[in-house]
Short mmCIF file of C-alpha atoms and ligand atoms in Angstrom, two decimals:
data_model
loop_
_atom_site.label_atom_id
_atom_site.label_comp_id
_atom_site.label_asym_id
_atom_site.label_seq_id
_atom_site.Cartn_x
_atom_site.Cartn_y
_atom_site.Cartn_z
CA MET G 46 7.41 -7.13 -22.43
CA ILE G 47 4.63 -8.27 -20.09
CA ASP G 48 5.57 -6.50 -16.90
CA PHE G 49 4.57 -8.19 -13.63
CA ARG G 50 7.25 -6.51 -11.51
CA SER G 51 4.85 -4.14 -9.77
CA ASP G 52 1.46 -2.48 -10.08
CA THR G 53 3.34 0.83 -10.16
CA VAL G 54 4.52 0.33 -13.77
CA THR G 55 1.20 1.34 -15.35
CA LYS G 56 1.11 4.22 -17.82
CA PRO G 57 -1.73 6.75 -18.14
CA THR G 58 -4.34 5.84 -20.76
CA PRO G 59 -5.43 8.38 -23.42
CA ALA G 60 -8.62 9.05 -21.39
CA MET G 61 -6.59 9.72 -18.23
CA LEU G 62 -4.21 11.96 -20.19
CA GLU G 63 -7.18 13.90 -21.53
CA ALA G 64 -8.49 14.42 -17.98
CA MET G 65 -5.00 15.66 -16.99
CA PHE G 66 -4.78 17.94 -20.01
CA ASN G 67 -8.11 19.57 -19.16
CA ALA G 68 -7.37 20.15 -15.45
CA GLU G 69 -7.84 23.56 -13.85
CA VAL G 70 -4.67 24.28 -11.87
CA GLY G 71 -3.26 26.87 -9.49
CA ASP G 72 -0.58 27.19 -6.83
CA ASP G 73 -1.37 24.46 -4.32
CA VAL G 74 0.99 25.84 -1.66
CA PHE G 75 -1.39 28.83 -1.67
CA GLY G 76 -4.34 26.38 -1.60
CA GLU G 77 -5.35 27.60 -5.07
CA ASP G 78 -5.28 24.42 -7.12
CA GLU G 79 -8.96 23.63 -7.68
CA THR G 80 -8.29 20.10 -8.93
CA ILE G 81 -6.17 19.18 -5.91
CA ASN G 82 -8.81 20.69 -3.60
CA ALA G 83 -11.48 18.62 -5.37
CA LEU G 84 -9.39 15.42 -5.06
CA GLU G 85 -8.70 15.99 -1.36
CA GLU G 86 -12.39 16.62 -0.69
CA LYS G 87 -13.44 13.60 -2.74
CA VAL G 88 -11.10 11.23 -0.93
CA ALA G 89 -11.97 12.54 2.55
CA GLY G 90 -15.65 12.07 1.64
CA MET G 91 -15.12 8.51 0.39
CA PHE G 92 -13.67 7.56 3.78
CA GLY G 93 -16.13 9.70 5.78
CA MET G 94 -13.18 11.60 7.25
CA GLU G 95 -12.78 15.35 7.63
CA ALA G 96 -9.82 16.17 5.39
CA ALA G 97 -7.03 14.89 3.16
CA VAL G 98 -3.71 16.14 1.79
CA PHE G 99 -2.23 15.26 -1.60
CA CYS G 100 1.40 14.09 -1.61
CA PRO G 101 3.88 12.80 -4.20
CA SER G 102 4.35 9.33 -2.68
CA GLY G 103 3.16 6.73 -0.22
CA THR G 104 6.46 6.97 1.60
CA MET G 105 5.78 10.64 2.20
CA THR G 106 2.19 10.12 3.42
CA ASN G 107 3.34 7.37 5.83
CA GLN G 108 6.27 9.40 7.10
CA ILE G 109 4.19 12.55 7.56
CA ALA G 110 1.61 10.54 9.53
CA ILE G 111 4.30 9.06 11.79
CA LYS G 112 5.85 12.50 12.32
CA CYS G 113 2.48 14.07 13.19
CA HIS G 114 1.45 11.32 15.61
CA THR G 115 4.70 10.99 17.58
CA GLN G 116 7.43 12.75 19.55
CA PRO G 117 11.11 11.71 19.42
CA GLY G 118 11.62 8.78 21.79
CA ASP G 119 8.17 7.28 21.19
CA GLU G 120 7.78 3.74 19.86
CA ILE G 121 5.80 2.47 16.87
CA ILE G 122 4.31 -1.01 16.80
CA CYS G 123 4.20 -2.70 13.38
CA GLU G 124 4.67 -6.02 11.61
CA LYS G 125 8.28 -7.08 10.89
CA LEU G 126 7.95 -6.87 7.09
CA SER G 127 5.90 -3.68 6.99
CA HIS G 128 6.81 -1.09 4.39
CA VAL G 129 7.11 1.73 6.96
CA TYR G 130 9.93 -0.22 8.64
CA GLN G 131 11.60 -2.17 5.81
CA TYR G 132 11.37 0.07 2.78
CA GLU G 133 11.27 3.70 3.82
CA GLY G 134 15.02 4.15 4.29
CA GLY G 135 14.90 4.16 8.09
CA GLY G 136 12.58 7.18 7.88
CA ILE G 137 10.96 6.40 11.24
CA ALA G 138 14.30 7.05 12.96
CA PHE G 139 15.50 9.70 10.51
CA ASN G 140 12.38 11.86 10.39
CA SER G 141 10.67 11.18 13.70
CA GLY G 142 13.39 9.90 16.06
CA CYS G 143 11.22 6.96 17.08
CA SER G 144 12.03 3.33 17.81
CA VAL G 145 10.08 0.39 16.45
CA ARG G 146 8.59 -2.70 18.12
CA LEU G 147 8.33 -5.40 15.48
CA ILE G 148 5.69 -8.10 15.57
CA ASP G 149 6.09 -11.48 13.89
CA GLY G 150 2.77 -11.56 12.09
CA ASN G 151 0.80 -13.81 9.80
CA TYR G 152 1.54 -12.83 6.17
CA GLY G 153 2.02 -9.24 7.28
CA ARG G 154 -1.04 -9.09 9.54
CA ILE G 155 -0.88 -8.64 13.30
CA THR G 156 -3.49 -9.38 15.98
CA ALA G 157 -4.96 -7.40 18.85
CA ALA G 158 -3.32 -9.80 21.33
CA GLN G 159 0.10 -9.25 19.74
CA VAL G 160 -0.38 -5.47 19.89
CA GLU G 161 -1.39 -5.71 23.55
CA GLU G 162 1.72 -7.77 24.39
CA SER G 163 3.94 -5.19 22.65
CA ILE G 164 2.83 -2.14 24.65
CA ASN G 165 5.43 -0.84 27.08
CA ASN G 166 4.60 0.07 30.66
CA LYS G 167 4.21 3.87 30.65
CA ASN G 168 5.67 4.12 34.14
CA ASP G 169 8.84 2.22 33.26
CA VAL G 170 11.43 4.93 32.54
CA TYR G 171 13.68 2.39 30.82
CA LYS G 172 11.18 1.92 28.01
CA PRO G 173 10.17 4.11 25.08
CA ILE G 174 6.57 5.28 25.15
CA SER G 175 4.34 3.12 22.91
CA LYS G 176 2.46 5.66 20.83
CA LEU G 177 1.36 4.43 17.45
CA VAL G 178 0.26 1.19 15.80
CA SER G 179 0.78 1.03 12.04
CA LEU G 180 -1.08 -1.60 9.99
CA GLU G 181 -0.62 -2.40 6.28
CA ASN G 182 -3.60 -3.49 4.15
CA THR G 183 -3.05 -5.15 1.78
CA ALA G 184 0.34 -6.32 3.09
CA ASN G 185 2.85 -6.12 0.26
CA ARG G 186 5.40 -8.61 1.67
CA GLY G 187 2.55 -10.75 2.98
CA GLY G 188 1.68 -11.57 -0.64
CA GLY G 189 -1.14 -9.01 -0.85
CA SER G 190 -2.91 -10.44 2.19
CA CYS G 191 -5.93 -8.59 3.64
CA TYR G 192 -7.19 -8.12 7.16
CA ASP G 193 -10.62 -9.30 8.26
CA PHE G 194 -12.24 -6.06 9.35
CA GLU G 195 -13.23 -7.55 12.70
CA ASP G 196 -9.53 -8.08 13.50
CA ILE G 197 -8.89 -4.39 12.81
CA ARG G 198 -11.77 -3.50 15.18
CA GLN G 199 -10.17 -5.62 17.92
CA ILE G 200 -6.83 -3.83 17.39
CA LYS G 201 -8.65 -0.49 17.62
CA LYS G 202 -10.13 -1.52 20.99
CA VAL G 203 -6.64 -2.27 22.33
CA CYS G 204 -5.44 1.10 21.00
CA GLU G 205 -8.30 2.96 22.67
CA ALA G 206 -7.74 1.19 25.97
CA ASN G 207 -4.03 2.06 25.92
CA ASP G 208 -3.91 5.57 24.49
CA LEU G 209 -2.40 4.43 21.19
CA LEU G 210 -3.05 6.00 17.81
CA LEU G 211 -3.79 3.82 14.78
CA HIS G 212 -2.37 4.48 11.29
CA LEU G 213 -3.10 2.52 8.12
CA ASP G 214 -0.60 2.16 5.30
CA GLY G 215 -3.28 1.56 2.70
CA ALA G 216 -1.05 1.80 -0.37
CA ARG G 217 -3.22 -0.97 -1.88
CA LEU G 218 -6.28 -0.51 0.33
CA PHE G 219 -8.68 -0.55 -2.62
CA ASN G 220 -7.48 -4.04 -3.49
CA ALA G 221 -8.49 -5.15 0.02
CA ILE G 222 -11.81 -3.27 -0.18
CA VAL G 223 -12.67 -4.96 -3.49
CA ALA G 224 -11.52 -8.44 -2.36
CA LYS G 225 -13.50 -8.29 0.88
CA ASN G 226 -16.44 -6.28 -0.49
CA GLU G 227 -15.97 -3.62 2.18
CA SER G 228 -16.77 0.05 2.49
CA PRO G 229 -14.05 2.74 2.76
CA LYS G 230 -16.22 4.49 5.37
CA ASN G 231 -15.68 1.64 7.85
CA TYR G 232 -11.95 2.27 7.59
CA GLY G 233 -12.51 5.98 8.18
CA LYS G 234 -14.28 5.15 11.45
CA VAL G 235 -11.42 3.22 13.06
CA PHE G 236 -8.16 4.79 11.88
CA ASP G 237 -6.64 8.05 13.09
CA SER G 238 -4.92 8.38 9.73
CA ILE G 239 -5.01 6.53 6.42
CA SER G 240 -2.50 6.66 3.57
CA ILE G 241 -3.71 5.58 0.13
CA CYS G 242 -1.78 5.42 -3.14
CA ILE G 243 -3.44 6.14 -6.47
CA SER G 244 -0.28 5.15 -8.34
CA LYS G 245 -0.48 1.47 -7.30
CA GLY G 246 -2.94 -0.56 -9.31
CA LEU G 247 -5.29 2.36 -9.95
CA GLY G 248 -3.17 3.65 -12.81
CA ALA G 249 -2.28 7.23 -11.86
CA PRO G 250 1.32 8.23 -12.67
CA VAL G 251 1.88 9.90 -9.28
CA GLY G 252 -0.09 10.51 -6.13
CA SER G 253 -0.90 9.47 -2.59
CA LEU G 254 -3.25 10.98 -0.05
CA LEU G 255 -3.12 11.16 3.71
CA ILE G 256 -6.56 11.30 5.31
CA GLY G 257 -7.61 12.23 8.86
CA THR G 258 -9.25 14.90 11.01
CA LYS G 259 -9.10 18.55 9.97
CA GLU G 260 -6.67 19.32 12.78
CA PHE G 261 -4.40 16.38 11.88
CA ILE G 262 -4.34 17.34 8.19
CA GLU G 263 -3.48 20.97 9.03
CA LYS G 264 -0.46 19.64 10.91
CA ALA G 265 0.29 17.23 8.04
CA ARG G 266 0.34 20.14 5.53
CA ARG G 267 2.97 21.87 7.63
CA ILE G 268 5.09 18.68 7.80
CA ARG G 269 4.62 18.07 4.06
CA LYS G 270 6.14 21.52 3.43
CA VAL G 271 9.03 20.78 5.79
CA PHE G 272 9.67 17.48 3.97
CA GLY G 273 9.78 19.39 0.67
CA GLY G 274 6.49 18.01 -0.59
CA GLY G 275 4.65 21.29 -1.19
CA MET G 276 3.66 21.23 -4.85
CA ARG G 277 2.49 24.00 -7.16
CA GLN G 278 0.36 23.32 -10.28
CA ALA G 279 0.10 19.63 -9.44
CA GLY G 280 -3.59 19.59 -10.34
CA TYR G 281 -2.56 17.85 -13.56
CA LEU G 282 -1.57 14.90 -11.38
CA ALA G 283 -4.63 15.23 -9.16
CA ALA G 284 -6.81 15.04 -12.29
CA ALA G 285 -5.23 11.65 -13.07
CA CYS G 286 -6.03 10.53 -9.51
CA ILE G 287 -9.66 11.65 -9.80
CA TYR G 288 -9.93 9.78 -13.09
CA ALA G 289 -8.39 6.66 -11.50
CA LEU G 290 -10.77 6.74 -8.52
CA ASP G 291 -13.79 7.17 -10.83
CA ASN G 292 -12.81 4.46 -13.30
CA ASN G 293 -10.31 1.98 -11.96
CA ILE G 294 -11.45 0.71 -8.55
CA GLU G 295 -14.00 -1.95 -9.49
CA ARG G 296 -11.75 -3.36 -12.20
CA LEU G 297 -9.21 -4.41 -9.52
CA LYS G 298 -11.33 -7.59 -9.29
CA GLN G 299 -10.02 -8.49 -12.74
CA ASP G 300 -6.40 -8.16 -11.55
CA GLN G 301 -7.25 -10.44 -8.63
CA ASP G 302 -8.83 -13.03 -10.97
CA HIS G 303 -5.75 -12.83 -13.20
CA ALA G 304 -3.46 -13.40 -10.19
CA LYS G 305 -5.44 -16.50 -9.21
CA LEU G 306 -5.13 -17.94 -12.74
CA LEU G 307 -1.35 -17.46 -12.71
CA ALA G 308 -1.09 -18.87 -9.18
CA THR G 309 -2.99 -22.04 -10.13
CA ALA G 310 -0.69 -22.62 -13.11
CA LEU G 311 2.46 -22.00 -11.07
CA GLN G 312 1.30 -24.38 -8.36
CA GLN G 313 1.41 -27.25 -10.89
CA LYS G 314 5.18 -26.77 -11.25
CA ASP G 315 7.46 -28.84 -9.04
CA PHE G 316 10.03 -26.01 -8.83
CA ILE G 317 7.41 -23.89 -7.01
CA THR G 318 7.77 -25.27 -3.51
CA SER G 319 5.34 -22.97 -1.68
CA MET G 320 3.15 -19.97 -2.28
CA MET G 321 1.63 -17.38 0.03
CA PRO G 322 -2.19 -17.41 -0.12
CA VAL G 323 -3.20 -15.30 -3.13
CA GLU G 324 -5.89 -12.93 -1.84
CA THR G 325 -5.48 -9.95 -4.16
CA ASN G 326 -3.13 -9.02 -7.02
CA ILE G 327 0.21 -10.21 -5.63
CA ILE G 328 1.80 -13.66 -5.90
CA ILE G 329 4.86 -14.47 -3.80
CA CYS G 330 6.20 -17.98 -4.15
CA GLU G 331 9.28 -19.99 -3.27
CA VAL G 332 11.38 -21.49 -6.02
CA ASN G 333 13.64 -24.49 -5.61
CA GLY G 334 15.18 -27.32 -7.69
CA LYS G 335 15.31 -26.72 -11.44
CA TYR G 336 15.43 -22.93 -10.93
CA SER G 337 16.45 -20.44 -8.27
CA ALA G 338 14.38 -17.25 -8.05
CA PRO G 339 16.88 -15.23 -10.16
CA THR G 340 17.22 -17.95 -12.83
CA LEU G 341 13.44 -18.32 -13.04
CA ALA G 342 13.12 -14.53 -13.45
CA GLU G 343 15.75 -14.73 -16.20
CA GLU G 344 13.89 -17.59 -17.93
CA PHE G 345 10.67 -15.54 -17.86
CA ARG G 346 12.57 -12.55 -19.27
CA LYS G 347 13.71 -14.64 -22.25
CA HIS G 348 10.02 -15.18 -22.99
CA GLY G 349 9.24 -11.45 -22.76
CA ILE G 350 7.88 -11.59 -19.21
CA LEU G 351 9.22 -9.55 -16.29
CA VAL G 352 8.93 -10.77 -12.67
CA ILE G 353 11.03 -9.86 -9.63
CA ALA G 354 13.26 -12.17 -7.59
CA ILE G 355 12.72 -10.52 -4.19
CA THR G 356 15.13 -12.96 -2.51
CA LYS G 357 17.26 -15.85 -3.84
CA LYS G 358 14.30 -18.14 -3.21
CA GLN G 359 11.23 -15.96 -3.75
CA ILE G 360 9.71 -14.41 -6.82
CA ARG G 361 6.97 -11.78 -6.84
CA ILE G 362 4.41 -11.37 -9.60
CA VAL G 363 1.94 -8.47 -9.50
CA THR G 364 -1.07 -8.09 -11.79
CA HIS G 365 -2.40 -4.65 -12.77
CA LEU G 366 -4.39 -2.74 -15.34
CA ASP G 367 -1.68 -2.77 -17.99
CA VAL G 368 -1.81 -6.59 -18.09
CA ASN G 369 -4.84 -7.75 -20.05
CA THR G 370 -6.38 -11.20 -20.35
CA ALA G 371 -4.51 -11.95 -23.63
CA MET G 372 -1.22 -11.27 -21.82
CA ILE G 373 -2.30 -13.54 -18.96
CA ASN G 374 -3.08 -16.32 -21.46
CA GLU G 375 0.33 -15.85 -23.09
CA THR G 376 1.97 -16.06 -19.65
CA LEU G 377 -0.01 -19.20 -18.80
CA GLN G 378 1.38 -20.85 -21.95
CA VAL G 379 4.93 -19.91 -20.96
CA ILE G 380 4.41 -21.29 -17.43
CA ASN G 381 3.09 -24.55 -18.88
CA GLN G 382 6.27 -24.92 -20.96
CA LEU G 383 8.71 -24.30 -18.08
C1 PLP X 645 2.64 -1.14 1.28
C2 PLP X 645 3.37 0.04 0.72
N1 PLP X 645 3.38 1.18 1.41
C3 PLP X 645 4.00 2.28 0.95
C4 PLP X 645 4.65 2.27 -0.26
C5 PLP X 645 5.41 3.50 -0.69
O1 PLP X 645 4.91 4.09 -1.81
P1 PLP X 645 5.81 5.04 -2.75
O2 PLP X 645 6.58 4.12 -3.62
O3 PLP X 645 4.77 5.84 -3.48
O4 PLP X 645 6.66 5.87 -1.87
C6 PLP X 645 4.68 1.10 -1.03
C7 PLP X 645 5.38 1.06 -2.32
O5 PLP X 645 5.41 0.09 -3.02
C8 PLP X 645 4.01 -0.05 -0.52
O6 PLP X 645 4.02 -1.21 -1.19
#
C-alpha cells in the first residue's frame, strides 16, 4: 500500500533504529536521561530559546502550553479549523477551563487585524479575558498553508500592545521553514511558546517538544507530570528525534515537490472541482461528479493507494518520507487512469 493518509504513518529506518538502540538512557522524571536532556537542549538552541520539554504528543505540548499561559475563564483566540480547537477533544475547556474566540481565516491563517477585532474589553465584566493567541503553521486543515513571517510579526505587535501571549502549534513547522526558506531562530524571537512534532514528516515514531523561557518550561514540566506525561527511559525515543532533526529536515523539500506533482495531475481531472493552494506536503481537494470523496478514496484503495476522505466532499493526501519518487510515479499513473 502507498499510504498518503498522513505524514504520521512513517516507520523508523534501520539507521534511526540503530541510533535508538545505542541511546544512553536514565529516569527522565529525575532529569537523568542524557539523551532527552541533549534533545531538549538541541531544540531550544535551534530556536534560540532558553529551554524545551520532551512530550509524547503534539496534543500534550499544545495543551500544556495553554494550561501554563491561562487561568480558568480566560479566552483563547485561534482560527476556526485550528487543531487546538477542533481535534484536541475539547481540551481547552477540559484542561484549562478557557473559552475560545474563533476567527474565520484564510486557509487556516489569521491576520493581525482579525486578532485585534477579537480582543475583549478588559473592563467589561461580561466578557472573558482575552489572554492567548494560538497560531498554526503549517495549517493542517488549511491544506498545509504557511504564514508569511511578516504577518506573524504584525500579530505579535497586536499581542504586545494588548497584553496577549502568543503560542505556535508548529506540528509541521519545519515544512513551513523549508518552504519559505526561513530560520527557526526568527520564530523563537516572536513566540512565547512553540510546539513542534518530530513524529510528523520527520520520521520519528513518537515525540513533540514544547519550547519557551526557562521559567515557562519549569512550569510546563510540572503540568506535564500532572497530565501523566512524565516519562522514564524515553531517551530511546529522544534518540530517534535527534536522528530525525539531523537527517530529515532538508528532505522535506522532496515531499513538497511530490505533493505538487500529484496536485498537478489531480487538477486535470474533472471530478476534482477545487483544490486548496498546495504550499507544502498536504493536498486537500473537493471531489464532485463521477466520485464522492469516499468513493474516490475507495477507488484509490483498489489500486493499492490510501488517501483520507476528510468530509463527504474533500479528500486529503499527505506526502512524507516513506513515499518515494517511484511510488509517486505509480500514483500519477493511477490518477491518469481515473
Ligand atoms: C496541526 C497539528 N497540531 C497538533 C497535532 C497533534 O499531534 P499528536 O497527534 O501528536 O497529538 C496534530 C496532529 O496531527 C496536528 O496536525
